[in-house]
XYZ file of C-alpha atoms in Angstrom:
340
model
C 20.416 -18.996 -3.871
C 19.441 -16.506 -1.167
C 16.868 -18.067 1.189
C 14.582 -15.658 3.040
C 11.960 -16.445 5.686
C 9.262 -13.869 6.366
C 7.492 -13.931 9.714
C 4.202 -12.086 10.116
C 1.548 -12.239 12.798
C -1.672 -12.437 10.797
C -2.549 -14.006 7.424
C -5.230 -11.601 6.220
C -4.445 -10.874 2.538
C -3.888 -7.230 3.353
C -1.053 -4.843 2.610
C 1.761 -7.044 3.905
C 0.707 -9.999 1.793
C 0.510 -7.650 -1.199
C 4.120 -6.602 -0.537
C 5.290 -10.231 -0.444
C 3.439 -11.109 -3.638
C 4.797 -8.025 -5.380
C 8.332 -9.020 -4.461
C 7.748 -12.525 -5.787
C 6.378 -11.106 -9.049
C 9.428 -8.860 -9.404
C 11.881 -11.690 -8.714
C 10.128 -13.939 -11.214
C 10.062 -11.262 -13.916
C 13.773 -10.496 -13.382
C 14.714 -14.189 -12.986
C 16.341 -13.634 -9.575
C 17.831 -16.531 -7.660
C 15.813 -15.941 -4.489
C 13.682 -18.302 -2.426
C 11.072 -16.768 -0.114
C 8.978 -18.556 2.493
C 6.473 -16.972 4.857
C 5.455 -18.205 8.294
C 2.282 -16.785 9.853
C 1.652 -16.927 13.583
C -2.125 -16.947 13.030
C -4.372 -17.584 10.042
C -7.172 -15.019 9.736
C -8.451 -16.543 6.501
C -5.623 -15.309 4.320
C -3.639 -18.490 3.767
C -6.030 -20.109 1.330
C -6.341 -16.890 -0.688
C -2.587 -16.379 -0.705
C -2.013 -19.934 -1.907
C -4.595 -19.469 -4.663
C -2.838 -16.329 -5.887
C 0.586 -17.977 -5.757
C -0.736 -20.890 -7.813
C -2.621 -18.657 -10.250
C 0.451 -16.514 -10.974
C 2.845 -19.505 -10.944
C 4.904 -17.991 -8.129
C 5.636 -21.218 -6.275
C 9.348 -20.974 -7.033
C 9.516 -17.544 -5.410
C 7.050 -17.601 -2.500
C 5.672 -20.409 -0.341
C 3.748 -20.598 2.935
C 5.433 -22.849 5.506
C 3.742 -24.342 8.545
C 6.794 -24.746 10.787
C 9.326 -22.209 12.005
C 12.837 -23.455 11.191
C 15.146 -20.409 11.264
C 18.288 -22.470 10.649
C 17.099 -23.233 7.111
C 17.405 -19.603 6.000
C 20.050 -17.000 5.352
C 17.927 -14.200 6.815
C 14.654 -13.816 8.677
C 12.554 -10.832 7.644
C 10.176 -10.044 10.495
C 7.275 -7.739 9.621
C 5.818 -5.813 12.578
C 5.924 -8.985 14.709
C 8.033 -8.502 17.861
C 6.940 -11.954 19.049
C 9.908 -13.232 17.038
C 12.167 -12.574 20.021
C 10.297 -15.253 21.970
C 10.869 -17.693 19.106
C 14.603 -17.362 18.370
C 17.741 -15.800 19.815
C 19.537 -15.745 16.471
C 19.226 -11.970 16.284
C 22.036 -11.462 13.745
C 19.814 -13.072 11.087
C 16.855 -10.817 11.804
C 15.905 -8.035 9.420
C 12.996 -6.206 11.049
C 10.558 -4.642 8.591
C 8.305 -1.837 9.822
C 5.303 -1.279 7.549
C 2.650 0.004 9.938
C 1.522 3.612 9.813
C -0.360 3.113 13.100
C 1.772 4.642 15.854
C 0.384 2.351 18.545
C 1.390 -0.718 16.513
C 5.062 0.220 16.258
C 5.800 0.860 19.928
C 8.082 -2.176 19.702
C 10.694 -0.131 17.810
C 12.137 1.320 21.015
C 12.734 -2.187 22.412
C 14.433 -3.855 19.443
C 17.752 -5.568 20.254
C 20.731 -3.614 18.998
C 22.360 -6.669 17.392
C 19.686 -7.350 14.757
C 20.981 -7.078 11.187
C 18.823 -4.204 9.939
C 15.558 -2.323 10.180
C 13.750 -1.935 6.851
C 11.148 0.688 5.940
C 9.235 0.901 2.639
C 9.906 4.530 1.699
C 12.258 7.425 2.360
C 9.332 9.501 3.626
C 8.342 6.856 6.183
C 11.940 6.563 7.373
C 11.967 10.299 7.961
C 8.638 10.086 9.816
C 9.641 7.361 12.287
C 13.414 7.658 12.663
C 13.122 9.324 16.086
C 11.095 6.360 17.333
C 14.097 4.101 16.684
C 16.954 3.864 19.223
C 20.005 5.823 18.156
C 22.095 2.641 18.031
C 19.730 1.238 15.373
C 19.155 4.368 13.319
C 22.308 3.737 11.289
C 21.005 0.235 10.551
C 17.687 1.565 9.223
C 17.486 1.302 5.444
C 14.867 1.725 2.716
C 13.586 -1.216 0.687
C 11.078 0.500 -1.540
C 7.545 -0.660 -2.086
C 6.489 -0.652 -5.717
C 3.833 -1.617 -8.228
C 4.780 -4.615 -10.401
C 4.501 -4.072 -14.136
C 2.402 -7.236 -14.343
C -0.352 -5.557 -12.302
C -0.875 -2.728 -14.758
C -4.019 -3.238 -16.863
C -2.914 -3.168 -20.500
C -6.168 -4.000 -22.317
C -8.216 -0.868 -21.806
C -11.841 -1.199 -22.912
C -13.033 2.128 -24.278
C -16.650 1.549 -23.260
C -17.774 3.862 -20.471
C -19.417 2.114 -17.546
C -20.778 5.112 -15.621
C -22.705 8.180 -16.789
C -20.789 10.132 -14.131
C -17.111 10.667 -13.315
C -15.868 8.247 -10.637
C -13.973 9.520 -7.616
C -12.508 6.376 -6.039
C -11.113 5.570 -2.603
C -9.455 2.146 -2.282
C -8.198 0.848 1.060
C -9.018 0.239 4.696
C -11.861 2.308 6.103
C -10.818 3.557 9.534
C -9.963 6.761 11.374
C -6.359 6.950 10.164
C -7.401 6.559 6.532
C -9.865 9.398 7.139
C -12.559 8.312 4.678
C -15.015 10.739 6.319
C -12.980 13.554 4.759
C -13.212 11.913 1.346
C -16.998 11.993 1.746
C -16.929 15.641 2.874
C -14.893 16.524 -0.216
C -17.367 14.661 -2.410
C -20.343 16.489 -0.864
C -18.622 19.820 -1.426
C -17.786 18.821 -4.980
C -21.451 18.096 -5.680
C -22.447 21.513 -4.318
C -19.762 23.509 -6.136
C -19.466 21.708 -9.454
C -22.773 19.912 -9.793
C -24.057 16.361 -9.972
C -21.349 15.094 -12.303
C -19.652 12.540 -10.055
C -20.066 9.202 -8.358
C -18.061 8.086 -5.326
C -16.594 4.578 -5.235
C -15.406 3.323 -1.834
C -13.674 -0.065 -1.855
C -12.149 -1.865 1.110
C -12.731 -3.436 4.518
C -14.772 -1.399 7.005
C -13.513 -1.312 10.610
C -15.672 -0.757 13.678
C -14.208 2.760 13.974
C -16.321 4.061 11.092
C -20.086 3.662 10.554
C -19.721 4.157 6.836
C -23.299 3.524 5.763
C -24.715 5.857 8.424
C -22.372 8.618 7.222
C -23.437 8.018 3.620
C -27.111 8.018 4.602
C -26.807 11.161 6.735
C -25.211 12.959 3.779
C -28.069 11.821 1.498
C -25.597 10.047 -0.795
C -27.117 6.584 -0.998
C -27.693 6.976 -4.752
C -24.256 8.520 -5.385
C -21.946 6.074 -3.575
C -20.925 2.603 -4.697
C -19.423 0.479 -1.913
C -17.283 -2.497 -2.901
C -16.107 -4.991 -0.269
C -12.401 -5.959 -0.234
C -11.339 -6.757 -3.771
C -9.168 -9.764 -4.590
C -5.668 -8.669 -5.591
C -6.039 -10.041 -9.101
C -9.230 -7.972 -9.608
C -7.726 -4.600 -8.646
C -6.400 -3.876 -12.168
C -9.953 -4.310 -13.467
C -11.231 -1.670 -11.042
C -8.492 0.705 -12.144
C -9.495 -0.014 -15.727
C -13.079 1.077 -15.021
C -11.896 4.283 -13.323
C -9.567 5.021 -16.237
C -12.255 4.375 -18.867
C -14.462 6.967 -17.200
C -11.752 9.635 -16.784
C -11.974 9.212 -13.027
C -9.484 9.900 -10.276
C -8.260 8.080 -7.169
C -8.346 9.981 -3.880
C -6.796 9.526 -0.419
C -7.330 11.708 2.653
C -5.135 9.498 4.809
C -3.468 10.951 7.901
C -0.628 8.410 7.821
C 0.998 6.043 5.326
C 4.166 3.989 5.212
C 4.016 4.112 1.406
C 0.547 4.811 -0.049
C -0.030 1.753 -2.232
C -3.419 2.598 -3.765
C -2.167 6.037 -4.844
C 1.015 4.477 -6.254
C -1.044 1.882 -8.146
C -3.213 4.625 -9.629
C -0.162 6.592 -10.783
C 1.390 3.556 -12.468
C -1.979 2.833 -14.119
C -2.069 6.387 -15.570
C -4.960 7.517 -13.388
C -4.782 11.064 -11.960
C -4.854 11.296 -8.179
C -5.627 13.724 -5.407
C -4.030 12.916 -2.062
C -3.319 14.484 1.293
C 0.118 16.058 1.632
C 1.510 13.020 3.454
C 1.738 11.395 -0.010
C 4.024 14.181 -1.269
C 7.023 11.911 -1.889
C 5.087 9.879 -4.469
C 4.687 12.933 -6.711
C 7.791 14.949 -5.796
C 5.703 17.554 -3.941
C 3.705 18.383 -7.074
C 0.924 20.579 -5.667
C -1.385 19.733 -8.586
C -2.102 16.390 -6.947
C -1.832 17.246 -3.236
C -3.970 19.081 -0.727
C -3.690 20.065 2.936
C -5.648 17.822 5.301
C -8.975 19.384 6.402
C -8.858 21.830 3.486
C -12.094 20.731 1.840
C -12.333 23.662 -0.558
C -8.749 23.232 -1.714
C -9.377 19.543 -2.435
C -12.618 20.361 -4.244
C -10.980 22.959 -6.460
C -8.152 20.595 -7.342
C -10.510 17.788 -8.304
C -12.380 20.265 -10.493
C -9.117 21.278 -12.166
C -7.921 17.687 -12.655
C -11.196 16.468 -14.151
C -11.422 19.504 -16.449
C -7.797 19.057 -17.575
C -7.686 15.283 -17.456
C -5.237 14.543 -20.281
C -2.816 17.267 -19.180
C -2.838 15.981 -15.604
C -2.447 12.372 -16.705
C 0.596 13.292 -18.760
C 2.048 15.369 -15.911
C 1.605 12.479 -13.476
C 3.369 10.083 -15.827
C 6.810 11.435 -14.946
C 6.474 10.027 -11.409
C 5.900 6.425 -12.516
C 9.511 5.316 -12.870
C 10.369 5.413 -9.162
C 7.329 3.255 -8.333
C 8.284 0.261 -10.470
C 10.031 -3.079 -9.965
C 13.438 -1.711 -10.907
C 13.500 0.687 -7.942
C 12.852 -2.186 -5.540
C 15.398 -4.478 -7.198
C 18.042 -1.764 -6.956
C 17.456 -1.566 -3.184
C 17.467 -5.352 -2.882
C 20.773 -5.595 -4.710
C 22.264 -3.020 -2.382
C 21.284 -5.262 0.541
C 21.978 -8.718 -0.829
C 23.509 -8.391 -4.293
């Protein structure tokens, strides 16, 4: 059995925890002989939620939280954006350093990584291309892709045909900050209302940071009766939200300026929901311009949403051909190349 220890700074039930749970789901589904533990430096309220999910999905044989750091008990230590590890152990040959952050200021550590670590892992080919020049030349050849993915178990299979909204939902799901650029999503929505008419409702779901005064922006745009805000949604409830969007022939949108993978867009694609995303998501749809727009190009985005919603079934079918590279099998292939 391969024994892996993950080390991560904060337990928040954010994107990193989602990655770990997805891996556990994939290993369980494929009956892999892998044991994964995770050690958090600080608990920001995520441990209890993570444990509840692990118990609810019966993942205890594939992922456990540990309260003590014992590196000698493991074959490899996967460190996720936590350079503090080098104050905790000198066993660098065991360390696989995973970079998942799209925030440039949070990956300054890359230039200082010891050259004798085992590998650097990134979650997509596109992200590797984006950050490779931030990595010392001696470590660039050790930088490999371990793809993020959407587990088959998270795809909603029981679609209720009852419509929930009288209007078409345009949904943003994720963190609300400057990098994610939710203000542009709102600008696109305002323009859509002006050009196409009052046919839409905007759903914004996710944690709000201090960088964005979301409710002031919504109020200033006179959208209080056309925006639904949902606080962070429990992982197990996300498929239900996608189900609602799908039932109403809605789309998922992202105006993000930076992504290491683009999980919410990937989840929408796998759930057969058309998307519109900034060009930084191009790798998810093989540069298919139907589903991409240039950042700051509000009219382009508006026209593409109009086209997608007016040709919903055609676009849904077209998007379906990009699902296969976002599934468990893509991740397991990369894992086997590392550890098989």
